[in-house]
PDB file of C-alpha atoms in Angstrom:
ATOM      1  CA  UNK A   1       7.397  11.311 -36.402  1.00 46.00           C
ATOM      2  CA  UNK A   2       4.205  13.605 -37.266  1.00 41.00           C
ATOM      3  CA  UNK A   3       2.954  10.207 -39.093  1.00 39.00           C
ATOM      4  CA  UNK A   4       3.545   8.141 -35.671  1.00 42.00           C
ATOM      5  CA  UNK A   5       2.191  10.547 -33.703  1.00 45.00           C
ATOM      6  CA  UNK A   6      -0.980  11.142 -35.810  1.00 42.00           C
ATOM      7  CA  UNK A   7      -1.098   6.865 -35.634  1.00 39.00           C
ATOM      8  CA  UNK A   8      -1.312   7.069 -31.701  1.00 43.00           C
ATOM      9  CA  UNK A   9      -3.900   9.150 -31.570  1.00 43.00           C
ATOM     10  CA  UNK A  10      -5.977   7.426 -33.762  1.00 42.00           C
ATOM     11  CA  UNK A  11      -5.072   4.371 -31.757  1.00 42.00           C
ATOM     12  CA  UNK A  12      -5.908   6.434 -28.200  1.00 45.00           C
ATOM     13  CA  UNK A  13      -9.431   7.412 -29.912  1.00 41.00           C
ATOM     14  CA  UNK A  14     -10.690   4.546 -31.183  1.00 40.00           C
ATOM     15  CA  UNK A  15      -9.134   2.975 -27.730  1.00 42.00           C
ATOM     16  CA  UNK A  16     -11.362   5.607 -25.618  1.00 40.00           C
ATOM     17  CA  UNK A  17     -14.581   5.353 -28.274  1.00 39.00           C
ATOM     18  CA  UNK A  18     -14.469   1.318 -27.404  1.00 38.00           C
ATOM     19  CA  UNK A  19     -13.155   0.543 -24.126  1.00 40.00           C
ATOM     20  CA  UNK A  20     -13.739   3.266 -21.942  1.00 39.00           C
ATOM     21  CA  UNK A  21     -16.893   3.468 -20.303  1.00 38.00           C
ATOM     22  CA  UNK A  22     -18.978   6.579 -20.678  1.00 41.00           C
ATOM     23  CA  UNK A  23     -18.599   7.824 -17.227  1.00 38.00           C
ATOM     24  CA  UNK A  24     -16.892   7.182 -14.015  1.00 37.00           C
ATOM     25  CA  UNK A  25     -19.815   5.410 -12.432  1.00 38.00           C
ATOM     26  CA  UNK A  26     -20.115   2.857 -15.197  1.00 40.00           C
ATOM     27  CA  UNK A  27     -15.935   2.211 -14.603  1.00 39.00           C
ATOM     28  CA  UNK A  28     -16.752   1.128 -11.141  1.00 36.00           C
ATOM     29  CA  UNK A  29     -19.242  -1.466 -12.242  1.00 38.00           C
ATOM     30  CA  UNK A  30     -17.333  -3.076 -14.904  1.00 36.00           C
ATOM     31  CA  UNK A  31     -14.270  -5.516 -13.883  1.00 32.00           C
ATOM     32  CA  UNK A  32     -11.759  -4.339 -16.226  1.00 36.00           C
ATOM     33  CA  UNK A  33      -8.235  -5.369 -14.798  1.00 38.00           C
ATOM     34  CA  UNK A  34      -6.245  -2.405 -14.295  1.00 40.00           C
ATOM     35  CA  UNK A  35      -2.519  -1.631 -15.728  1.00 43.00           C
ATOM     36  CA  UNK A  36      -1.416  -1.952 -12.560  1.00 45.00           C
ATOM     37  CA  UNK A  37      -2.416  -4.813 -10.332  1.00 43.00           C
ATOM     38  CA  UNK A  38      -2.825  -4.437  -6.090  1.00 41.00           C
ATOM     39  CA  UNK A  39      -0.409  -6.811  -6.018  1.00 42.00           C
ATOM     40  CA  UNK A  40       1.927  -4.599  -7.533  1.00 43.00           C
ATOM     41  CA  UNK A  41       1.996  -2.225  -4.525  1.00 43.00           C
ATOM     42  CA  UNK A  42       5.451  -1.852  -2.636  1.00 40.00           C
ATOM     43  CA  UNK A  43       4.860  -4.080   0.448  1.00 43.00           C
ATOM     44  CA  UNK A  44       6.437  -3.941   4.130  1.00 44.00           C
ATOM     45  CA  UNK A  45       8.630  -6.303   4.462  1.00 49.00           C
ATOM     46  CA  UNK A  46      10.512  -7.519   8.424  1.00 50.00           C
ATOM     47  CA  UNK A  47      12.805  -5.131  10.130  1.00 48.00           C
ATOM     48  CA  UNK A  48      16.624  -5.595  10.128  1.00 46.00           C
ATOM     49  CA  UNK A  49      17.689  -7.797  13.094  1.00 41.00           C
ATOM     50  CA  UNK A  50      19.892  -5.890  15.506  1.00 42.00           C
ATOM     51  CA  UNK A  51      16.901  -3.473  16.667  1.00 47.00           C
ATOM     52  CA  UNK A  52      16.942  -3.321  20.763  1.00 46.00           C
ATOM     53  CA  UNK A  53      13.506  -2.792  21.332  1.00 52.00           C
ATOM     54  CA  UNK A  54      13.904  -3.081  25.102  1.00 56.00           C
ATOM     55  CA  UNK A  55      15.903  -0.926  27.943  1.00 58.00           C
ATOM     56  CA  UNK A  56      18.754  -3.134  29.354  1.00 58.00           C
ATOM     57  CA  UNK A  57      17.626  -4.378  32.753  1.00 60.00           C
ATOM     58  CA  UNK A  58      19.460  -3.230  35.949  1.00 66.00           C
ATOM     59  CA  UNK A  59      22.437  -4.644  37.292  1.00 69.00           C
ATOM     60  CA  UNK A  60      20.662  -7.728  39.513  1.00 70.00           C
ATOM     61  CA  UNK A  61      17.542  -6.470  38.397  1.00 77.00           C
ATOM     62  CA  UNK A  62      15.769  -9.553  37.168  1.00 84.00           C
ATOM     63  CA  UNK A  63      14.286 -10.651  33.232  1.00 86.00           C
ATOM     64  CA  UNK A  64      10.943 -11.699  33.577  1.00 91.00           C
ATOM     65  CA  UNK A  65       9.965 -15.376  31.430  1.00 93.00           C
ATOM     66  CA  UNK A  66       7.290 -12.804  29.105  1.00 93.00           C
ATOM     67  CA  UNK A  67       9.508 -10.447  27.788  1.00 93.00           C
ATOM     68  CA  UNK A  68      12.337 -12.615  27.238  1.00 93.00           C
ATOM     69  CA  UNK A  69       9.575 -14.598  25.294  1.00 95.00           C
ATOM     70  CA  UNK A  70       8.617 -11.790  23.587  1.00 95.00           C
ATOM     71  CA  UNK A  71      12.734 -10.769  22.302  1.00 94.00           C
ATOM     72  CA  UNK A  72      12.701 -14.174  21.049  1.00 96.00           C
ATOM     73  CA  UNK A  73       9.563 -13.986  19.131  1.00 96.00           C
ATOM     74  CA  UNK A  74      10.875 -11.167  17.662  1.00 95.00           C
ATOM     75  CA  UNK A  75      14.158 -12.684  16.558  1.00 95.00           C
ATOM     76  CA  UNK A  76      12.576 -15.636  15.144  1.00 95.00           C
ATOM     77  CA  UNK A  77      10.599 -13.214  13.070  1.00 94.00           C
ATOM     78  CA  UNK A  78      13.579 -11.185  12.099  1.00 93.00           C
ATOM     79  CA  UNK A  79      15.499 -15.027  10.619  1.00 93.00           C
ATOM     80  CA  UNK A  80      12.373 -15.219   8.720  1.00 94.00           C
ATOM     81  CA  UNK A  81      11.020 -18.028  11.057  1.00 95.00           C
ATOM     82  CA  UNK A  82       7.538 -17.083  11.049  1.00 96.00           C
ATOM     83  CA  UNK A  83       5.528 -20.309  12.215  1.00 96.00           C
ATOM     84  CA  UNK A  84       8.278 -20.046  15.211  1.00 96.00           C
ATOM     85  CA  UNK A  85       7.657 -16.249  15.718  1.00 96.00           C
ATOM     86  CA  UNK A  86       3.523 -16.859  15.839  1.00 96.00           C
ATOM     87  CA  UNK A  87       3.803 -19.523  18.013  1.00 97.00           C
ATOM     88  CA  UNK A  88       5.642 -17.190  20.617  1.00 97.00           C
ATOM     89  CA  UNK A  89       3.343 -14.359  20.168  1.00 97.00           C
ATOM     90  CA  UNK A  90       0.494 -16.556  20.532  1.00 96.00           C
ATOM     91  CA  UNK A  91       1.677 -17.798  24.080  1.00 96.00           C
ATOM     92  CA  UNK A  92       3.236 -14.248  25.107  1.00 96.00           C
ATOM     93  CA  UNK A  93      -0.316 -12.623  24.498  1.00 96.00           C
ATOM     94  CA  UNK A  94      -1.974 -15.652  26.566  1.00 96.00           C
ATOM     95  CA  UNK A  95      -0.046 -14.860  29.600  1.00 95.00           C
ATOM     96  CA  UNK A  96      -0.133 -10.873  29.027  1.00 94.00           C
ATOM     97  CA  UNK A  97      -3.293 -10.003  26.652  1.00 93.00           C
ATOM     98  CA  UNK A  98      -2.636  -6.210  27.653  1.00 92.00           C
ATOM     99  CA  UNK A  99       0.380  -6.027  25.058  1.00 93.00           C
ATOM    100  CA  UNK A 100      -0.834  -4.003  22.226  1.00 91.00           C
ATOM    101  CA  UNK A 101       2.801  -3.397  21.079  1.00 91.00           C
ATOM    102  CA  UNK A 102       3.053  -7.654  20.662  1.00 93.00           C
ATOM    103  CA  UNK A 103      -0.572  -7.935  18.981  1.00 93.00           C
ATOM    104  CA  UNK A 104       0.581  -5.546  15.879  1.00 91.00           C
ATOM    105  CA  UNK A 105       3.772  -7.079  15.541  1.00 93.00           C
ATOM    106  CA  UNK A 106       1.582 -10.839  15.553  1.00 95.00           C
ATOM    107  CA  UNK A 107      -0.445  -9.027  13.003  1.00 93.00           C
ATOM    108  CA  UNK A 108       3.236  -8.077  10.684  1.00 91.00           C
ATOM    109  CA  UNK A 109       4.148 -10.956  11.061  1.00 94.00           C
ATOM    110  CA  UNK A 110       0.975 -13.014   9.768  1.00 94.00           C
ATOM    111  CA  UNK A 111       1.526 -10.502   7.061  1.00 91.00           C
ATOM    112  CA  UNK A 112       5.083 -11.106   6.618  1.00 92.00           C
ATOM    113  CA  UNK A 113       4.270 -15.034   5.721  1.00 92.00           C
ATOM    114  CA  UNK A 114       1.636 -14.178   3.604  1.00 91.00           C
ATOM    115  CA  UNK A 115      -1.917 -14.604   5.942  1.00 93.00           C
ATOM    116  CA  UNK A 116      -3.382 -11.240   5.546  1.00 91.00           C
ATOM    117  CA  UNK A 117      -6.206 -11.480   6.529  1.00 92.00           C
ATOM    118  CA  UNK A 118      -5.143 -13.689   9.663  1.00 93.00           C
ATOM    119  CA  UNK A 119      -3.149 -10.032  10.407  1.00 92.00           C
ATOM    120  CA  UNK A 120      -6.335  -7.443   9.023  1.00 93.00           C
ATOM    121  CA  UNK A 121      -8.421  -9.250  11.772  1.00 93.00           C
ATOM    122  CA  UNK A 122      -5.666  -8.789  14.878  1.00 93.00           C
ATOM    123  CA  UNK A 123      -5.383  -4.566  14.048  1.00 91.00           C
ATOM    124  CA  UNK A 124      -9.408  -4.579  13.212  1.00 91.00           C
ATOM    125  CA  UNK A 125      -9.666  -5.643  16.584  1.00 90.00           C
ATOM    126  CA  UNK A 126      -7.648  -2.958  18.253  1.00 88.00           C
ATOM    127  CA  UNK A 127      -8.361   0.477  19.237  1.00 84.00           C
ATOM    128  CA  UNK A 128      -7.376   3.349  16.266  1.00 80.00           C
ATOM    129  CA  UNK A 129      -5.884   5.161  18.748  1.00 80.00           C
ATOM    130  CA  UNK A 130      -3.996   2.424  19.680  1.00 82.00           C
ATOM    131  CA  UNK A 131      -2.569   1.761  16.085  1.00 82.00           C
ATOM    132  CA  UNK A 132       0.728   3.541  14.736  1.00 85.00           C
ATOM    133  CA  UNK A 133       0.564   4.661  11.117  1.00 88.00           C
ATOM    134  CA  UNK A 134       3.137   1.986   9.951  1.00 87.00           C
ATOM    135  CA  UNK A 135      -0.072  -0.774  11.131  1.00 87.00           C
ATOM    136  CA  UNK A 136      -2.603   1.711   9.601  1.00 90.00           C
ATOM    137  CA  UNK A 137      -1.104   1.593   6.146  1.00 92.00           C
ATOM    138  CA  UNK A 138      -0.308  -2.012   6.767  1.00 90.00           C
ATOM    139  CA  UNK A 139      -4.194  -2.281   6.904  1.00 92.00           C
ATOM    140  CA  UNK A 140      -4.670  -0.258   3.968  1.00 93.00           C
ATOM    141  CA  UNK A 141      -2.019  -2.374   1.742  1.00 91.00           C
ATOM    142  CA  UNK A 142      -4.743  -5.506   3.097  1.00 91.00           C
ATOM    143  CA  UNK A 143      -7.696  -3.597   2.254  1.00 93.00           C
ATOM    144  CA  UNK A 144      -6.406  -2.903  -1.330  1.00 92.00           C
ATOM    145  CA  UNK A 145      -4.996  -6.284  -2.034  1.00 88.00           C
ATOM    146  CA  UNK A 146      -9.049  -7.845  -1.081  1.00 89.00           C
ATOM    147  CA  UNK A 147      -9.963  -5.211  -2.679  1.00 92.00           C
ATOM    148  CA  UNK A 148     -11.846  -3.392   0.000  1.00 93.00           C
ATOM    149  CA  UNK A 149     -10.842   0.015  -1.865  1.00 95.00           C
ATOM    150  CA  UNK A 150     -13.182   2.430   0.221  1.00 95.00           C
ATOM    151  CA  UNK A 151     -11.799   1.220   3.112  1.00 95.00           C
ATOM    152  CA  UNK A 152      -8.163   2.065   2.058  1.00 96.00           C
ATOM    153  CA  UNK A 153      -8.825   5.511   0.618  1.00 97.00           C
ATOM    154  CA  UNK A 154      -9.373   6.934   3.804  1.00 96.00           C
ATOM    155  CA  UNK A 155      -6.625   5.463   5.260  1.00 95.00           C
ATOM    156  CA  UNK A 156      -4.574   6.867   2.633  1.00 97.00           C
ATOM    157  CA  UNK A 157      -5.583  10.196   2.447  1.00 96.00           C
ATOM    158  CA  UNK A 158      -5.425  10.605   6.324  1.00 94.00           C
ATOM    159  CA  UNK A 159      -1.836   9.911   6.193  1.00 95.00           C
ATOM    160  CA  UNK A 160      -0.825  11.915   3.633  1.00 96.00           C
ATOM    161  CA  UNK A 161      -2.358  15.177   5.571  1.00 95.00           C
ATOM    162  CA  UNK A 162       0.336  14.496   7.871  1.00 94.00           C
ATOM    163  CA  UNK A 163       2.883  13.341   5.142  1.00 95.00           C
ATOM    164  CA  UNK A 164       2.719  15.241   2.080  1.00 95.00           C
ATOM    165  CA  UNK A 165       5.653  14.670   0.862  1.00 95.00           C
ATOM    166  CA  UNK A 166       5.354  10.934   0.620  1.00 95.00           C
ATOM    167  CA  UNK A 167       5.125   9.929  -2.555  1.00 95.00           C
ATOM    168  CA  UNK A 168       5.059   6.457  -2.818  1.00 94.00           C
ATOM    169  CA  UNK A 169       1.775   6.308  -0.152  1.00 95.00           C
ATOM    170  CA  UNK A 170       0.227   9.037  -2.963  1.00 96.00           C
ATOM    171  CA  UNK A 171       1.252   6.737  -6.123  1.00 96.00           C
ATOM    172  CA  UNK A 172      -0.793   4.344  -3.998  1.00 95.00           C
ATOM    173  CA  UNK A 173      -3.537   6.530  -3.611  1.00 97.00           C
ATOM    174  CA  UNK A 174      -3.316   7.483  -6.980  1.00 97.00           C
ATOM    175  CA  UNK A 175      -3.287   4.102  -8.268  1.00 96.00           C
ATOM    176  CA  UNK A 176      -6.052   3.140  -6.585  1.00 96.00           C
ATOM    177  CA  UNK A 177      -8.644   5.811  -7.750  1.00 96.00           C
ATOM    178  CA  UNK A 178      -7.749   5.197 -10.975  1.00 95.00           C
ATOM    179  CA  UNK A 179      -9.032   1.112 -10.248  1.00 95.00           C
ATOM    180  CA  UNK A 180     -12.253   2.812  -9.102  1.00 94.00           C
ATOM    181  CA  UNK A 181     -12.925   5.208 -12.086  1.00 94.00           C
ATOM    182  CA  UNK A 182     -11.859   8.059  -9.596  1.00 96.00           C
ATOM    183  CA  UNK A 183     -10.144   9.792 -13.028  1.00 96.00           C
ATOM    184  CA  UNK A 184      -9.762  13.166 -12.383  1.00 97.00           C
ATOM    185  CA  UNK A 185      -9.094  12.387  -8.707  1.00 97.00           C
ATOM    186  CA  UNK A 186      -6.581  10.268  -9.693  1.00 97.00           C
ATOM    187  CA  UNK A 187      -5.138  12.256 -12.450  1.00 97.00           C
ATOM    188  CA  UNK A 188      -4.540  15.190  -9.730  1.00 97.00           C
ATOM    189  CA  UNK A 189      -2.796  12.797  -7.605  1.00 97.00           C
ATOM    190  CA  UNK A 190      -0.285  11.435 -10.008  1.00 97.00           C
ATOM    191  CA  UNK A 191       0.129  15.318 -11.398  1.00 97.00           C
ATOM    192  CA  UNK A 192       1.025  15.885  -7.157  1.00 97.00           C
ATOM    193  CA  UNK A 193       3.525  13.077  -8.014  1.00 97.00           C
ATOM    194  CA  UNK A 194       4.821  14.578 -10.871  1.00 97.00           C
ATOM    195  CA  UNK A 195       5.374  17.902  -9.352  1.00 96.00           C
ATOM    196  CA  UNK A 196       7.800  16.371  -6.730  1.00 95.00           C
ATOM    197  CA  UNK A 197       9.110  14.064  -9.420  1.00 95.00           C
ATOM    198  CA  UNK A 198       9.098  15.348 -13.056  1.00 95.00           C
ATOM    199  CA  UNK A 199      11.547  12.808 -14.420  1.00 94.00           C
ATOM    200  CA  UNK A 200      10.349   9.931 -12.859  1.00 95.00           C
ATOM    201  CA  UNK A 201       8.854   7.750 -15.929  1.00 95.00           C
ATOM    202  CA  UNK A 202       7.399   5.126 -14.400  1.00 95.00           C
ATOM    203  CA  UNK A 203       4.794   7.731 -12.956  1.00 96.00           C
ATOM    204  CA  UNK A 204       4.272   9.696 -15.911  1.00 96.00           C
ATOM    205  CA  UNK A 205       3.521   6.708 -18.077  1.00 96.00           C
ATOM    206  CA  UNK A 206       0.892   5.538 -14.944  1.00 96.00           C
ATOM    207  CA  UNK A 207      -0.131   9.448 -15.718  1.00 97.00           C
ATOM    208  CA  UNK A 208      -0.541   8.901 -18.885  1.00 96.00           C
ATOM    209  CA  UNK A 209      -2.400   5.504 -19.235  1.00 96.00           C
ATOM    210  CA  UNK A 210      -5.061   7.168 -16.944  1.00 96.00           C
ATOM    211  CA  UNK A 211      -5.439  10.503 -19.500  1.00 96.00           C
ATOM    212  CA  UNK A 212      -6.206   7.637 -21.890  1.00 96.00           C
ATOM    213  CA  UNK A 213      -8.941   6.089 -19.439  1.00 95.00           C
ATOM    214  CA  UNK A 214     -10.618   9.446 -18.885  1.00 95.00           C
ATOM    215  CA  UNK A 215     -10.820  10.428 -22.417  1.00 95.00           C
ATOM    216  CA  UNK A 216      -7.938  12.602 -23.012  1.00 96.00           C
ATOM    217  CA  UNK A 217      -5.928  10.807 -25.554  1.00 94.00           C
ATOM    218  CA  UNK A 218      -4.501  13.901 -26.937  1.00 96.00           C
ATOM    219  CA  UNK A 219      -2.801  15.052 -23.268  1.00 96.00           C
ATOM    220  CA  UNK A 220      -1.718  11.207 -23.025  1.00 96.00           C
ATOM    221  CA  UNK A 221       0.266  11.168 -26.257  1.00 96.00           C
ATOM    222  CA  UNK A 222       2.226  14.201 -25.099  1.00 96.00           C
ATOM    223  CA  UNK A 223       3.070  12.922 -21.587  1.00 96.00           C
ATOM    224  CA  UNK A 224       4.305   9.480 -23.225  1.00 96.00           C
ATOM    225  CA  UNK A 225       6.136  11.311 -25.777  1.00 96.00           C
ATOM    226  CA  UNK A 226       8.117  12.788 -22.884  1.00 94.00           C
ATOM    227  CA  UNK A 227       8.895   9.208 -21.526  1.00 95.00           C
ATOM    228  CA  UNK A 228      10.405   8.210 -25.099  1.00 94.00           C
ATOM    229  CA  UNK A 229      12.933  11.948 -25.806  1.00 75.00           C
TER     230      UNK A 229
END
């Protein structure tokens, strides 16, 4: 074991002695693929049908022809009908542009079948304040797939003053920085992780593939040592 060990850190040096760069700043010029691809990310995906989004109507009160348009777009979305779903949305918002509730779920769904940046345009367009922090992480999740990373960082961070103790959002975050040669940001991220997690693997090998970016190859060996006990 002493023999292996002594083997991986001779690979880790010669690794960080060749590939890494010799700073941060020279990481975010080069286009080294990461470990971990954007694509990788865990992505939204459409809510379970059976939500009731809308208060029953009176008895003899009246459904207007827009918001039964709107339920429908909605279903059609839900079955995975998306061309359907847009259509609707597109003629709902025609008749009632006000509807800032329909123009993010346009903007999911545009998502949902794969036209990001058909949906980053629709919540671009609309007021922050106007934007729940599902959409803003939606947008973030855009951002980091075109890899527009400065605009997702701060997007990212934001929420997680509010949510702590949401780790996937941080693994994100931490994943992210790492892309940018953010190291020691990064590493403190995935150590956040860690704290909350300290069995999960999958993080502490992320952890550890990082350590070997930023020139630690010693620290690296003993956090993937504790993936292999």
């Amino acid at each position: 074991m002493k023999v292996l060990g002594y083997l991986f850190l001779m690979f880790a040096a010669l690794w960080t002695w060749v590939v890494l760069p010799e700073n941060a700043a020279a990481a975010s010029e080069q286009t080294k693929e990461p470990f971990f691809a954007p694509e990788a990310m865990t992505q939204p995906g459409p809510p379970e049908v059976g939500q009731k989004p809308f208060v029953p109507p009176e008895p003899g009160e009246e459904i207007p022809d827009w918001l039964a348009r709107w339920e429908l777009a909605r279903l059609l979305s839900y079955s995975e009908k998306y061309d359907a779903s847009v259509r609707e949305y597109q003629r709902l918002l025609q008749e009632k542009p006000e509807l800032t509730d329909a123009r993010v779920e346009l903007a999911n769904v545009f998502y949902w079948k794969g036209e990001k940046d058909k949906a980053l345009e629709i919540l671009e367009k609309i007021s922050p304040k106007e934007v729940k922090e599902e959409e803003r992480l939606l947008m973030a999740n855009i951002y980091v797939a075109n890899k527009e990373y400065e605009k997702a960082e701060p997007i990212f961070r934001g929420y997680l003053q509010e949510h702590p103790d949401d780790a996937a959002v941080r693994l994100k975050l931490a994943d992210m920085l790492s892309w940018v040669g953010k190291y020691e940001e990064s590493l403190k991220a995935y150590e956040t992780i860690l704290e909350m997690r300290p069995d999960d693997i999958q993080v502490r090998r992320r952890y550890a593939f990082v350590l070997i970016w930023a020139g630690k190859p010693e620290k690296a060996a003993r956090q993937l040592e504790k993936t292999l006990e």
